[in-house]
Short mmCIF file of C-alpha atoms in Angstrom, two decimals:
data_model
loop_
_atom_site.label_atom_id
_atom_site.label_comp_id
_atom_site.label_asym_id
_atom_site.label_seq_id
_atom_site.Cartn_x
_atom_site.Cartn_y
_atom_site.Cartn_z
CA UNK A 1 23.12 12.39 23.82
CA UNK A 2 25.68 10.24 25.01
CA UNK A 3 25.69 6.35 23.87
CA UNK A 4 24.42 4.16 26.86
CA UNK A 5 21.73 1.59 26.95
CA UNK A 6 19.17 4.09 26.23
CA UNK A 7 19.86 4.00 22.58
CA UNK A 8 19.18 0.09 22.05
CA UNK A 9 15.26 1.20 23.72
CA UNK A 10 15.22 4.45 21.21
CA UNK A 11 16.06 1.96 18.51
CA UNK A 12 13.23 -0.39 19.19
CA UNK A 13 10.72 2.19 20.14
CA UNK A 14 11.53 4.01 17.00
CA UNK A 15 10.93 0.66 14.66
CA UNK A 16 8.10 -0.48 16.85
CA UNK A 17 6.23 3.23 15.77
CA UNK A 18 6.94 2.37 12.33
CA UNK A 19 5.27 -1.70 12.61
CA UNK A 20 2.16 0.49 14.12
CA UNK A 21 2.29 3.08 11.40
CA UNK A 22 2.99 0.51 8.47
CA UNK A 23 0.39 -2.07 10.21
CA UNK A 24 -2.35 1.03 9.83
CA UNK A 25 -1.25 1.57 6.28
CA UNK A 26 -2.06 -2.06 5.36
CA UNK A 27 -5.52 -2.09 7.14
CA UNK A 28 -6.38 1.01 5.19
CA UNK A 29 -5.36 -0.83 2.01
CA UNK A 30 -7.39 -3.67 2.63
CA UNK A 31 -10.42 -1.35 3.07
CA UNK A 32 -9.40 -0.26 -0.22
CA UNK A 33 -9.23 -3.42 -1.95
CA UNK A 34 -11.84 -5.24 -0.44
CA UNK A 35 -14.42 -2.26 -1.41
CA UNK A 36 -12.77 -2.26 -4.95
CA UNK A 37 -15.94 -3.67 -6.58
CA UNK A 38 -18.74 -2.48 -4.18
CA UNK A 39 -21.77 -0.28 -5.71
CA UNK A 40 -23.74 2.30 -3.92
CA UNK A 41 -26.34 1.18 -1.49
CA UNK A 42 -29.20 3.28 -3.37
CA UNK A 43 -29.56 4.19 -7.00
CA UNK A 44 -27.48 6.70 -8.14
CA UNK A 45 -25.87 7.22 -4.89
CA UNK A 46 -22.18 7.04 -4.47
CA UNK A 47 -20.08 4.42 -3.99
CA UNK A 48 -17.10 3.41 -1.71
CA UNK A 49 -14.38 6.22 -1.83
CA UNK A 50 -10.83 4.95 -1.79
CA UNK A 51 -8.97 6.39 1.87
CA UNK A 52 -5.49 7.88 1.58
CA UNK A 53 -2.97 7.31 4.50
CA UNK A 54 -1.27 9.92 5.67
CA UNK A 55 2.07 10.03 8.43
CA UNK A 56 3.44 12.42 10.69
CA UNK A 57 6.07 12.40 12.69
CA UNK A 58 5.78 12.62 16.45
CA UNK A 59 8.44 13.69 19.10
CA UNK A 60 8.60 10.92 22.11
CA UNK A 61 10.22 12.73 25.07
CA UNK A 62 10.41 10.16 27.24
CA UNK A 63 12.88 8.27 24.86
CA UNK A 64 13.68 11.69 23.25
CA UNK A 65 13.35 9.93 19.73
CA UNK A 66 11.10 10.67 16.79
CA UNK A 67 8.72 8.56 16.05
CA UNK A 68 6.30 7.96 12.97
CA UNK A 69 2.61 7.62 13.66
CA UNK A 70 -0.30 6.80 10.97
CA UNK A 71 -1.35 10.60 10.64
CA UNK A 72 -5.28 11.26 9.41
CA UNK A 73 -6.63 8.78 6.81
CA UNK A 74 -8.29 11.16 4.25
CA UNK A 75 -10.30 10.31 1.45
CA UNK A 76 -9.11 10.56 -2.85
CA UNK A 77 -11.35 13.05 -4.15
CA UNK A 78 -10.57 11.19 -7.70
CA UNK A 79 -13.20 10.31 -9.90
CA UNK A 80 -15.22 7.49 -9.99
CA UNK A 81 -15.07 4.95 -12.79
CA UNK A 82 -18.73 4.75 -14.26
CA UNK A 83 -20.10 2.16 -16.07
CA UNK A 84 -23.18 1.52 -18.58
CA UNK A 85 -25.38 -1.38 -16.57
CA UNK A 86 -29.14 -0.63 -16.66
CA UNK A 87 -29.78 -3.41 -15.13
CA UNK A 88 -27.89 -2.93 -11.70
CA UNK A 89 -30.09 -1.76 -8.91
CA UNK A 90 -27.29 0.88 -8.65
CA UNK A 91 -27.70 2.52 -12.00
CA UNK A 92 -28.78 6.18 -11.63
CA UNK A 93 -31.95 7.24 -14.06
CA UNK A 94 -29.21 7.11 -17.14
CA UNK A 95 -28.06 3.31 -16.51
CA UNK A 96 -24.96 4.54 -15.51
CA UNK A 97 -23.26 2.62 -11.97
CA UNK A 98 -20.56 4.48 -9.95
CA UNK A 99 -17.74 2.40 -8.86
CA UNK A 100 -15.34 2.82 -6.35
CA UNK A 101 -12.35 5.06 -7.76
CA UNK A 102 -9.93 2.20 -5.98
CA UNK A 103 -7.36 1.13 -8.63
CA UNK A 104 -6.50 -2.46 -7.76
CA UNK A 105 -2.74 -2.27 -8.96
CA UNK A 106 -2.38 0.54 -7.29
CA UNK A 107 -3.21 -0.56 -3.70
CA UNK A 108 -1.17 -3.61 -4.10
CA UNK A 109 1.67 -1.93 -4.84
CA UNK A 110 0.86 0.27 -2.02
CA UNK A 111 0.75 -3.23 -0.20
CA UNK A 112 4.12 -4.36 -1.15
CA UNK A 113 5.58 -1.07 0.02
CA UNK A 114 3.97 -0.90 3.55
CA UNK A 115 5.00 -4.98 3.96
CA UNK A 116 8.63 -3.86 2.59
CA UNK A 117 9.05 -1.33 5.27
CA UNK A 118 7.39 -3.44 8.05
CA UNK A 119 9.69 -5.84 7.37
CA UNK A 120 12.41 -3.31 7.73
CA UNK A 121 11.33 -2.18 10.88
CA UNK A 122 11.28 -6.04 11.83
CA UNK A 123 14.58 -6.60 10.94
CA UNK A 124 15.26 -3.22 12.98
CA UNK A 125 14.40 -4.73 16.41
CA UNK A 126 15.73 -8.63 15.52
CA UNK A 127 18.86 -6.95 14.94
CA UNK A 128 18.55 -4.76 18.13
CA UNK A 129 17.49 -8.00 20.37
CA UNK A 130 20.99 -9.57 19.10
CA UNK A 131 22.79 -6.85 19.99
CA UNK A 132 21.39 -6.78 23.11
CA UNK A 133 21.46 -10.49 24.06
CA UNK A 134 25.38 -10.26 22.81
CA UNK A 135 26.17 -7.82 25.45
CA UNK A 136 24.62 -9.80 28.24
CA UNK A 137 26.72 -12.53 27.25
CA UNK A 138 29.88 -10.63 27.21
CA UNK A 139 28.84 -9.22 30.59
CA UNK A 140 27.88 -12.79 32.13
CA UNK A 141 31.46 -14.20 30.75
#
């Protein structure tokens, strides 16, 4: 693959897959955390399940690059936290309320890494657009 300006386009093709992938990420996070709380719609019936996102990596022939892509979004087959509340039009014939099995430290850490490596990617084509607008320069001089 020899070095031309073919590589500056794989470089922000590449990152650009990764904003997608890492965007995805975050909106399945903030299904996550904004169902954190939620109950059942029926008594005894089960709640919200937390979603899982997955990646995979893709082969782009056009820019002959690898690429990252948000893969299948499956679901934690964890348990659900229960909780003692007879009075919740939730409860099942026990009292007991299922709640989402979402851990709420755990999805914003989850947060901070997917903004982390967006921000990477970011920097990725910024730094790529300089490099680019440099050369034009150098050419134009």
């Amino acid at each position: 693959m020899a070095n031309d300006g073919n590589d500056f386009l794989r470089s922000m093709s590449i990152a650009t897959s990764g904003l997608r992938a890492q965007a995805g990420r975050i909106r399945v996070i903030s299904e996550n955390i904004a169902n954190a709380d939620s109950t059942a719609q029926t008594a005894g019936g089960d709640p919200y399940r937390r979603k899982v996102p997955t990646f995979s990596s893709a082969l782009d022939r056009t820019l002959d690059a690898k690429v990252v892509t948000l893969g299948k979004v499956k679901t934690d087959q964890s348990a659900f936290k229960v909780r003692y509340e007879p009075n919740n039009p939730a409860a099942d014939a026990s009292g007991n309320v299922k709640y989402p099995n979402v851990n709420s430290v755990v999805e914003m850490t989850d947060m901070r890494d997917a903004q982390r490596s967006y921000e990477a990617n970011l920097n990725i084509i910024s730094a790529t657009r300089r490099m680019i607008q440099r050369t034009l320069d150098i050419l134009k001089a």
